[in-house]
Backbone as CSV, one residue per row, in Angstrom:
resi,resn,N_x,N_y,N_z,CA_x,CA_y,CA_z,C_x,C_y,C_z
1,GLY,-57.460,-134.305,78.410,-58.575,-134.759,79.360,-59.790,-135.138,78.922
2,ALA,-60.801,-135.781,79.467,-62.070,-136.067,79.046,-63.141,-135.954,79.925
3,LEU,-64.331,-135.602,79.484,-65.410,-135.209,80.468,-65.926,-136.511,80.693
4,GLY,-66.383,-137.321,79.734,-66.879,-138.547,80.136,-68.331,-138.529,80.654
5,HIS,-68.810,-137.533,80.594,-70.091,-137.220,80.974,-71.221,-137.670,79.992
6,ARG,-70.950,-137.971,78.640,-71.841,-138.408,77.452,-71.925,-139.736,77.565
7,ASP,-71.133,-140.601,77.519,-71.262,-141.995,77.621,-70.961,-142.643,78.606
8,GLY,-70.459,-141.971,79.820,-69.651,-142.450,81.074,-68.333,-143.012,81.179
9,GLY,-67.762,-143.104,79.889,-66.423,-143.821,79.731,-65.581,-142.530,79.793
10,VAL,-64.463,-142.760,80.755,-63.322,-141.724,81.105,-61.943,-142.102,80.139
11,ARG,-61.391,-141.415,79.343,-60.193,-142.203,78.819,-59.188,-141.064,79.381
12,ARG,-57.875,-141.558,79.631,-56.907,-140.815,80.214,-55.545,-141.109,79.331
13,HIS,-54.530,-140.450,78.931,-53.598,-140.458,78.058,-53.971,-141.289,76.845
14,GLY,-55.113,-141.300,76.396,-55.716,-142.022,75.251,-56.182,-143.183,75.312
15,ARG,-56.229,-143.706,76.788,-56.607,-145.334,76.825,-58.045,-145.185,77.826
16,PRO,-58.583,-146.128,77.748,-59.886,-146.346,78.647,-59.401,-146.256,80.146
17,HIS,-60.016,-145.651,80.953,-59.517,-145.369,82.499,-60.590,-145.830,83.221
18,HIS,-61.751,-145.426,83.306,-62.621,-145.869,84.269,-64.259,-145.101,83.670
19,PHE,-65.280,-145.741,84.422,-66.492,-145.400,84.081,-67.135,-144.575,85.044
20,ARG,-67.854,-143.502,84.822,-68.645,-142.686,85.688,-70.016,-142.660,85.475
21,GLU,-70.774,-142.284,86.880,-72.027,-142.171,86.461,-72.477,-140.746,85.467
22,LYS,-73.275,-140.791,84.888,-73.819,-139.781,84.041,-74.494,-138.851,85.053
23,SER,-74.051,-137.538,84.810,-74.878,-136.352,85.641,-74.311,-135.053,85.189
24,PRO,-75.187,-134.209,85.240,-74.704,-132.673,84.558,-74.129,-132.080,85.598
25,LEU,-73.882,-132.674,86.787,-72.756,-132.048,87.526,-71.251,-132.130,87.049
26,PHE,-71.276,-133.005,86.094,-69.796,-133.230,85.534,-69.820,-132.433,84.281
27,ASP,-70.615,-131.788,83.773,-70.522,-131.078,82.333,-70.602,-129.618,82.738
28,TRP,-69.618,-129.131,82.637,-69.339,-127.533,83.027,-69.330,-126.616,81.512
29,SER,-69.868,-127.179,80.473,-69.696,-126.557,79.142,-70.527,-125.248,78.981
30,ASP,-71.855,-125.295,79.884,-72.592,-124.240,79.772,-72.021,-123.090,80.468
31,SER,-70.881,-123.340,81.474,-70.260,-122.213,82.016,-69.120,-121.534,81.361
32,GLY,-68.836,-122.180,80.057,-67.626,-121.960,79.375,-66.459,-122.861,79.567
33,LEU,-66.545,-123.826,80.513,-65.492,-124.716,80.577,-65.706,-126.024,79.929
34,GLY,-65.433,-126.322,78.698,-65.878,-127.289,77.924,-64.853,-128.495,78.204
35,ASP,-63.809,-128.373,78.732,-62.699,-129.473,78.994,-62.458,-129.345,80.382
36,VAL,-62.931,-130.361,81.098,-62.394,-130.449,82.487,-62.308,-131.790,83.070
37,ASP,-61.296,-131.997,83.807,-60.726,-133.419,84.444,-61.367,-133.476,86.010
38,PHE,-62.051,-134.368,86.159,-62.666,-134.994,87.613,-61.880,-136.111,88.058
39,GLU,-61.009,-136.094,89.107,-60.243,-136.846,89.514,-60.485,-137.371,91.033
40,PRO,-61.338,-138.689,91.024,-61.592,-138.936,92.587,-60.153,-139.008,93.747
41,ASN,-60.435,-138.479,94.875,-59.230,-138.611,95.905,-59.658,-139.671,96.830
42,PHE,-58.958,-140.949,97.112,-59.194,-141.860,98.032,-58.840,-141.244,99.327
43,PRO,-59.415,-141.689,100.424,-60.916,-142.246,100.354,-62.070,-141.246,100.501
44,CYS,-61.864,-140.080,100.256,-62.780,-139.078,100.011,-62.167,-138.100,99.227
45,GLY,-63.112,-137.311,98.604,-62.832,-136.015,97.751,-62.757,-136.052,96.281
46,LEU,-62.681,-134.694,95.955,-62.563,-134.708,94.164,-61.578,-133.637,94.068
47,ILE,-60.784,-134.227,93.032,-59.861,-132.843,92.554,-60.515,-132.518,90.983
48,ILE,-60.482,-131.369,90.931,-61.029,-130.757,89.561,-60.038,-129.974,89.046
49,ARG,-59.688,-130.158,87.499,-58.672,-129.304,87.017,-59.293,-129.044,85.469
50,PRO,-58.617,-127.954,84.887,-58.940,-127.534,83.418,-58.258,-128.664,82.816
51,GLY,-59.105,-128.987,81.667,-58.249,-130.190,80.627,-57.279,-129.850,79.963
52,ALA,-56.555,-130.594,79.433,-55.199,-130.439,78.714,-55.426,-129.503,77.366
53,SER,-56.494,-129.168,76.824,-56.775,-128.521,75.761,-56.486,-126.952,76.211
54,TYR,-56.372,-126.407,77.496,-56.181,-124.995,77.600,-54.738,-124.830,77.591
55,SER,-54.508,-123.717,76.710,-52.889,-123.278,76.840,-52.624,-122.402,78.060
56,SER,-53.619,-121.870,78.217,-53.282,-121.010,79.901,-54.569,-121.494,80.725
57,ALA,-54.213,-120.854,81.949,-55.257,-121.296,83.055,-56.575,-120.549,82.881
58,PRO,-57.828,-121.162,82.673,-58.889,-120.446,82.716,-59.162,-119.835,84.018
59,SER,-60.102,-118.810,84.043,-60.403,-117.956,85.146,-61.381,-118.727,86.035
60,ALA,-61.296,-118.161,87.302,-62.107,-119.374,88.417,-63.318,-118.496,88.217
61,ARG,-63.517,-117.617,87.386,-64.904,-116.666,87.403,-65.611,-117.795,86.563
62,LEU,-65.377,-118.566,85.604,-66.124,-119.501,84.872,-66.598,-120.605,85.669
63,ILE,-66.119,-121.040,87.197,-66.543,-122.260,87.779,-67.941,-122.106,88.322
64,PRO,-68.499,-123.144,88.132,-70.238,-123.113,88.346,-70.325,-123.561,89.656
65,MET,-70.446,-122.476,90.609,-70.370,-122.886,92.025,-71.534,-123.833,92.581
66,GLN,-72.624,-123.694,91.987,-73.748,-124.492,92.377,-73.396,-125.989,92.123
67,LYS,-72.862,-126.298,91.237,-72.484,-127.628,90.598,-71.364,-127.998,91.575
68,VAL,-70.157,-127.365,92.055,-69.391,-127.624,92.910,-70.174,-127.800,94.364
69,ARG,-70.973,-126.878,94.593,-71.648,-127.049,96.012,-72.334,-128.577,96.052
70,ASP,-73.075,-128.863,94.788,-73.838,-130.040,94.802,-72.806,-131.454,94.901
71,LEU,-71.747,-131.294,94.172,-70.805,-132.187,94.412,-70.145,-132.597,95.561
72,SER,-69.961,-131.239,96.305,-69.083,-131.444,97.723,-70.150,-132.211,98.617
73,VAL,-71.516,-132.161,98.545,-72.341,-132.833,99.385,-72.109,-134.295,99.672
74,THR,-71.649,-134.987,98.491,-71.416,-136.372,98.499,-69.747,-136.635,98.266
75,MET,-69.102,-135.697,97.920,-67.621,-135.873,97.520,-66.779,-134.691,98.201
76,SER,-67.021,-134.390,99.139,-66.224,-133.514,99.837,-64.953,-134.175,100.340
77,PRO,-63.695,-133.530,100.395,-63.536,-131.925,100.087,-63.817,-131.946,98.389
78,VAL,-63.898,-130.890,97.786,-63.622,-130.592,96.493,-62.555,-129.744,96.431
79,VAL,-61.652,-130.277,95.712,-60.204,-129.365,95.538,-60.096,-128.738,94.062
80,LEU,-60.203,-127.513,93.970,-60.015,-126.913,92.297,-58.796,-126.295,92.031
81,ARG,-58.104,-127.068,91.287,-56.585,-126.564,90.674,-56.352,-126.187,89.385
82,GLY,-55.509,-125.090,89.129,-55.245,-124.861,87.903,-55.929,-123.793,87.425
83,PHE,-56.650,-123.009,88.214,-57.460,-122.106,87.721,-56.780,-120.641,88.101
84,SER,-56.863,-119.578,87.277,-56.198,-118.043,87.540,-57.310,-117.511,88.131
85,ASP,-56.954,-116.310,88.643,-57.699,-115.156,89.332,-58.066,-115.782,90.660
86,THR,-57.429,-116.612,91.421,-57.865,-117.360,92.528,-57.588,-116.289,93.741
87,LEU,-56.832,-115.281,93.682,-56.261,-114.271,94.574,-57.042,-113.090,94.622
88,ASP,-58.052,-112.882,93.628,-58.818,-111.728,93.142,-59.906,-111.664,94.531
89,GLU,-59.955,-111.050,95.437,-60.765,-111.029,96.726,-62.034,-110.848,96.295
90,GLN,-62.499,-109.729,95.538,-63.808,-109.536,94.948,-64.461,-110.652,94.437
91,LEU,-63.533,-111.012,93.320,-64.188,-112.495,92.622,-64.354,-113.565,93.642
92,TYR,-63.521,-113.840,94.663,-63.439,-114.527,95.568,-64.961,-114.687,96.369
93,THR,-65.069,-113.487,96.921,-66.328,-113.150,97.549,-67.742,-113.529,96.588
94,GLU,-67.720,-113.075,95.251,-68.863,-113.084,94.477,-69.138,-114.585,94.032
95,LYS,-68.029,-115.548,94.050,-68.194,-116.791,93.681,-68.793,-117.640,94.961
96,GLY,-68.253,-116.964,95.977,-68.781,-117.736,97.253,-70.433,-117.473,97.397
97,ALA,-70.855,-116.171,97.013,-72.064,-115.922,97.054,-73.041,-116.666,96.271
98,GLU,-72.364,-116.991,94.890,-73.082,-117.941,93.914,-73.365,-119.455,94.715
99,ALA,-72.606,-119.738,95.574,-72.771,-120.959,96.213,-73.995,-120.923,97.248
100,GLY,-74.144,-119.803,97.645,-75.036,-119.760,98.800,-75.027,-118.270,99.601
101,GLU,-75.958,-118.220,100.492,-76.027,-116.884,101.369,-74.613,-117.025,101.951
102,LEU,-73.813,-115.745,102.110,-72.489,-115.901,102.920,-72.575,-115.584,104.492
103,LEU,-72.184,-115.994,105.212,-72.212,-116.163,106.669,-71.219,-115.321,107.136
104,PRO,-71.418,-113.752,107.464,-70.134,-113.022,107.990,-69.726,-113.412,109.475
105,TRP,-68.469,-113.157,109.689,-68.087,-113.321,111.006,-67.655,-112.110,111.806
106,SER,-66.892,-112.301,112.823,-66.421,-110.958,113.422,-65.552,-110.202,112.727
107,PHE,-64.878,-110.740,111.724,-63.778,-110.127,110.888,-64.442,-109.805,109.522
108,GLY,-65.390,-110.344,109.439,-66.129,-110.112,108.077,-66.419,-111.291,107.187
109,ILE,-66.172,-111.093,105.933,-66.469,-112.332,105.091,-65.392,-113.084,104.865
110,ILE,-64.067,-112.657,104.430,-62.860,-113.155,104.304,-61.952,-113.177,105.585
111,GLN,-61.483,-114.506,106.039,-60.533,-114.179,107.004,-59.086,-114.758,106.397
112,LYS,-58.366,-113.893,106.618,-56.657,-114.583,106.211,-56.045,-115.043,107.035
113,VAL,-55.902,-116.541,107.036,-55.147,-117.263,107.800,-53.661,-117.411,107.831
114,LYS,-52.841,-116.763,108.585,-51.566,-116.802,108.708,-51.093,-116.469,109.944
115,ASP,-49.801,-116.642,110.090,-49.247,-116.498,111.620,-48.904,-115.015,111.898
116,ALA,-49.413,-114.776,112.878,-49.852,-113.401,113.230,-48.434,-113.056,114.103
117,GLY,-47.712,-113.976,114.395,-46.479,-113.845,115.096,-46.566,-113.516,116.714
118,ILE,-47.909,-113.875,117.207,-48.337,-113.491,118.740,-48.363,-114.795,119.292
119,THR,-47.712,-114.845,120.468,-47.673,-116.121,121.392,-48.530,-116.098,122.263
120,THR,-49.389,-114.963,122.778,-49.985,-115.009,123.898,-51.469,-115.612,123.744
121,LYS,-52.347,-115.834,124.838,-53.330,-116.663,124.841,-54.638,-115.697,124.343
122,MET,-54.322,-114.644,123.714,-55.369,-113.761,123.092,-55.377,-114.202,121.562
123,VAL,-54.767,-115.096,121.103,-54.849,-115.790,119.808,-54.939,-117.297,119.818
124,ASN,-55.399,-117.820,118.890,-55.697,-119.402,118.847,-54.945,-120.064,117.736
125,ASN,-55.038,-121.000,117.476,-54.068,-121.720,116.343,-54.371,-121.371,115.259
126,VAL,-55.670,-120.808,114.864,-55.780,-120.441,113.410,-54.797,-119.443,112.976
127,THR,-54.566,-118.604,113.983,-53.378,-117.361,113.513,-52.121,-117.552,114.043
128,SER,-51.679,-118.763,114.409,-50.237,-119.337,114.780,-49.708,-120.006,113.771
129,ASN,-48.589,-120.503,114.191,-47.751,-121.563,113.256,-48.002,-123.013,113.896
130,GLU,-48.404,-122.985,114.835,-48.935,-124.338,115.704,-49.716,-125.281,114.869
131,ALA,-49.722,-126.528,115.307,-50.806,-127.536,114.717,-52.218,-127.339,114.970
132,MET,-53.046,-127.442,114.232,-54.726,-127.321,114.264,-55.237,-128.585,114.490
133,PRO,-55.387,-129.350,115.671,-55.966,-130.598,115.372,-57.545,-130.585,115.877
134,PHE,-57.988,-131.653,114.692,-59.326,-131.771,114.633,-60.159,-130.485,114.828
135,HIS,-60.380,-129.898,113.640,-60.991,-128.507,113.891,-62.108,-128.265,113.116
136,TYR,-63.183,-127.738,113.650,-64.446,-127.683,113.125,-64.771,-126.158,113.049
137,ASP,-64.629,-125.558,111.832,-64.830,-124.100,111.756,-66.191,-123.883,111.979
138,GLY,-66.748,-122.669,112.684,-68.127,-122.346,112.701,-68.825,-122.749,113.838
139,VAL,-68.188,-123.791,114.853,-68.882,-124.212,115.934,-69.128,-123.185,117.089
140,PHE,-68.593,-121.993,116.802,-68.772,-120.707,117.818,-69.608,-119.787,117.183
141,LYS,-70.180,-119.976,116.223,-71.137,-118.960,115.397,-72.510,-118.933,116.067
142,PHE,-72.794,-117.840,116.610,-74.174,-117.869,117.119,-75.211,-116.619,116.704
143,GLY,-76.276,-116.766,116.872,-77.247,-115.752,116.377,-78.318,-115.503,117.374
144,ASP,-79.238,-114.501,117.264,-80.337,-114.386,118.048,-81.631,-115.129,117.237
145,ARG,-82.322,-115.923,117.978,-83.687,-116.280,117.654,-84.768,-116.068,118.321
146,GLU,-85.725,-115.510,118.032,-86.879,-115.004,118.476,-88.028,-115.914,118.695
147,ASP,-88.515,-116.398,119.798,-89.739,-117.266,119.648,-90.853,-116.714,119.260
148,PRO,-91.618,-117.133,118.200,-92.824,-116.326,117.683,-94.073,-116.466,118.509
149,VAL,-94.005,-116.891,119.687,-95.230,-117.043,120.540,-95.091,-116.241,121.573
150,THR,-93.888,-116.482,122.368,-93.429,-115.847,123.512,-92.586,-114.581,123.414
151,GLY,-91.817,-114.506,122.173,-91.212,-113.172,121.901,-89.969,-113.253,122.617
152,GLU,-89.574,-114.518,123.399,-88.261,-114.845,123.921,-87.011,-114.857,123.001
153,VAL,-86.183,-114.178,123.260,-85.022,-114.290,122.414,-83.541,-115.216,123.000
154,THR,-83.437,-116.103,122.197,-82.188,-117.029,122.667,-81.188,-117.088,121.661
155,LYS,-79.902,-117.411,122.193,-78.941,-117.650,121.242,-78.956,-119.146,120.807
156,VAL,-78.446,-119.109,119.242,-78.732,-120.449,118.930,-77.242,-120.559,117.649
157,GLN,-77.055,-121.719,117.682,-75.901,-122.044,116.664,-76.116,-121.772,115.313
158,LEU,-75.370,-120.997,114.633,-75.357,-120.673,113.218,-74.342,-121.216,112.336
159,PRO,-73.774,-122.632,112.346,-72.668,-122.993,111.783,-72.847,-122.901,110.212
160,PRO,-71.780,-122.180,109.546,-71.842,-122.557,107.918,-72.118,-123.906,107.361
161,ALA,-72.659,-124.076,106.549,-72.716,-125.504,105.568,-71.788,-125.902,104.614
162,PHE,-71.044,-124.934,104.403,-69.853,-124.965,103.423,-68.945,-124.090,103.585
163,GLN,-67.701,-124.159,103.001,-66.474,-123.542,103.430,-65.713,-123.535,102.034
164,PHE,-65.183,-122.358,101.929,-64.397,-121.943,100.526,-63.127,-121.447,100.888
165,PHE,-61.910,-122.331,100.676,-60.648,-121.772,100.951,-59.675,-121.482,99.423
166,SER,-58.953,-120.644,99.633,-57.906,-120.322,98.524,-56.634,-120.197,99.158
167,ALA,-55.586,-121.026,98.564,-54.283,-121.003,99.258,-53.577,-120.152,98.468
168,HIS,-52.847,-119.057,99.247,-52.055,-117.951,98.690,-50.762,-118.255,98.252
169,ALA,-50.263,-119.190,99.039,-48.987,-119.925,98.771,-48.645,-121.006,99.281
170,VAL,-47.693,-121.697,98.458,-47.513,-123.298,98.606,-46.422,-123.503,100.018
171,ALA,-46.894,-124.502,100.883,-46.073,-124.514,102.150,-44.735,-125.168,101.795
172,PRO,-43.760,-124.814,102.539,-42.296,-125.567,102.363,-42.448,-126.889,102.333
173,GLU,-41.683,-127.769,101.563,-41.965,-129.234,101.371,-41.740,-129.861,102.597
174,GLY,-42.653,-130.680,102.848,-42.947,-131.529,104.081,-43.500,-130.985,105.151
175,THR,-44.438,-129.646,104.800,-45.118,-129.058,106.015,-46.424,-128.714,105.104
176,GLY,-47.317,-128.217,106.093,-48.594,-127.554,105.490,-49.629,-128.594,104.991
177,TYR,-49.576,-129.869,105.515,-50.542,-130.647,105.320,-51.898,-130.523,106.216
178,THR,-52.774,-130.620,105.507,-54.215,-130.335,106.076,-54.951,-131.923,105.944
179,LEU,-55.479,-132.263,107.110,-56.146,-133.437,106.878,-57.966,-133.225,106.903
180,PHE,-58.570,-133.491,106.000,-59.965,-133.634,106.131,-60.647,-134.943,106.583
181,ALA,-61.680,-134.768,107.449,-62.048,-135.859,107.840,-63.486,-135.787,107.266
182,SER,-64.102,-137.041,106.613,-65.375,-137.184,106.107,-66.235,-137.715,107.151
183,SER,-67.384,-136.933,107.389,-68.298,-137.257,108.673,-69.085,-138.560,108.173
184,ARG,-69.369,-138.402,106.951,-70.383,-139.432,106.480,-69.369,-140.750,106.618
185,LEU,-68.169,-141.094,106.013,-67.417,-142.373,106.415,-67.238,-142.451,107.622
186,PHE,-66.923,-141.405,108.516,-66.657,-141.753,110.116,-67.871,-142.523,110.699
187,TRP,-69.193,-141.977,110.437,-70.133,-142.699,111.246,-70.418,-144.010,110.406
188,LYS,-70.145,-144.212,109.075,-70.465,-145.446,108.625,-69.627,-146.586,109.054
189,HIS,-68.191,-146.180,109.467,-67.147,-147.069,109.652,-66.640,-147.309,111.205
190,LEU,-67.578,-146.564,112.235,-67.407,-146.579,113.363,-67.605,-147.642,114.145
191,ALA,-66.848,-147.914,114.854,-66.570,-149.501,115.675,-66.246,-149.216,116.834
192,PRO,-66.658,-149.995,118.101,-67.662,-150.925,118.029,-69.104,-150.337,117.680
193,LYS,-70.155,-150.687,117.632,-71.408,-150.485,117.299,-71.923,-149.628,118.831
194,LYS,-71.367,-150.024,119.975,-71.890,-149.012,121.014,-71.375,-147.604,120.946
195,TYR,-70.572,-147.159,120.054,-70.340,-145.864,119.670,-71.294,-145.465,118.582
196,SER,-72.458,-145.191,118.823,-73.230,-144.720,117.845,-73.892,-143.300,117.675
197,LEU,-74.359,-142.747,116.828,-74.764,-141.455,116.523,-75.532,-141.157,117.586
198,GLU,-76.418,-141.778,118.022,-77.589,-141.525,118.888,-76.674,-141.388,120.453
199,ARG,-75.748,-142.074,120.554,-75.006,-142.065,121.868,-74.147,-140.504,121.898
200,PHE,-73.540,-140.335,120.883,-72.631,-138.933,120.961,-73.627,-137.647,120.880
201,SER,-74.905,-138.087,120.134,-75.798,-136.783,120.266,-76.339,-136.208,121.404
202,LYS,-76.049,-137.261,122.530,-76.277,-136.652,123.944,-74.986,-136.044,124.575
203,VAL,-74.083,-136.106,123.933,-72.699,-135.352,124.723,-72.641,-133.995,124.420
204,ARG,-72.369,-133.175,125.398,-72.137,-131.756,125.205,-70.868,-131.497,126.027
205,TRP,-70.207,-130.394,125.536,-68.926,-130.116,125.971,-68.843,-128.460,126.024
206,GLY,-67.999,-128.057,127.186,-67.813,-126.569,127.053,-66.256,-126.201,126.787
207,MET,-66.055,-124.863,126.944,-64.557,-124.663,126.372,-64.555,-123.189,127.099
208,ASN,-63.510,-122.760,127.597,-63.015,-121.790,128.280,-61.590,-121.046,127.515
209,ASN,-61.697,-119.969,126.653,-60.730,-119.570,126.034,-60.705,-118.014,125.684
210,GLU,-59.608,-117.263,126.452,-60.221,-116.107,126.289,-59.710,-115.386,125.113
211,GLY,-59.023,-116.332,123.797,-59.098,-115.678,122.855,-60.289,-115.700,121.930
212,LEU,-61.494,-116.488,122.490,-62.417,-116.537,121.773,-63.879,-115.741,122.508
213,LYS,-63.343,-114.944,123.694,-64.311,-114.273,124.365,-65.240,-113.467,123.523
214,ASN,-64.833,-112.749,122.290,-65.462,-111.772,121.565,-66.589,-112.578,120.543
215,LEU,-65.946,-113.537,120.395,-66.854,-114.855,119.303,-67.990,-115.121,119.986
216,ARG,-68.148,-115.149,121.520,-69.127,-115.849,121.707,-70.178,-114.799,122.072
217,ASN,-70.110,-113.459,121.704,-70.984,-112.418,121.972,-71.832,-112.427,120.367
218,ILE,-71.324,-112.893,119.368,-72.033,-112.668,118.054,-73.295,-113.121,118.078
């Protein structure tokens, strides 16, 4: 692999491959990762892997989370592959905290997403094996905000700005696909023009779900 952060030129398999903008975000040597491959994922996203010089997978402890966070602002989703210690829950939480303030949920910091084997309406598709169409995590996260003048307390949305996932197992072949949508590209290519951000900003919607009753009281 090649960093390409010094002269902008990236080589693959010993041959010139492409040029990349010079940026310290692509230089992870100060974190102990001197050989890292960055692969753009069309139409959006970035795949980051340890370079070929490593004989064994380097620890996820070395990943510079602030740089990952900065890269995700314009290149989301960022996919980190080929690192070890990714199932260490304490390390997982520590790396999340390096990226920013952790936002606890009703279940705590970490949610283990798996099929709970329950088919009643008291669970949603996060903990079942059904499909999860266009899902925005955090939309139901609320907190109290006090008006500094009147002292009135109201509920406001406090959705997370970033999310950090770790895959514990590989899905069976032909299953487990996840589609990530880029909001930036969505608004850029939205047509016709009558469907504008200004028009959608006025739209409101409600939801009634017994399985989310407890989350509304956060």
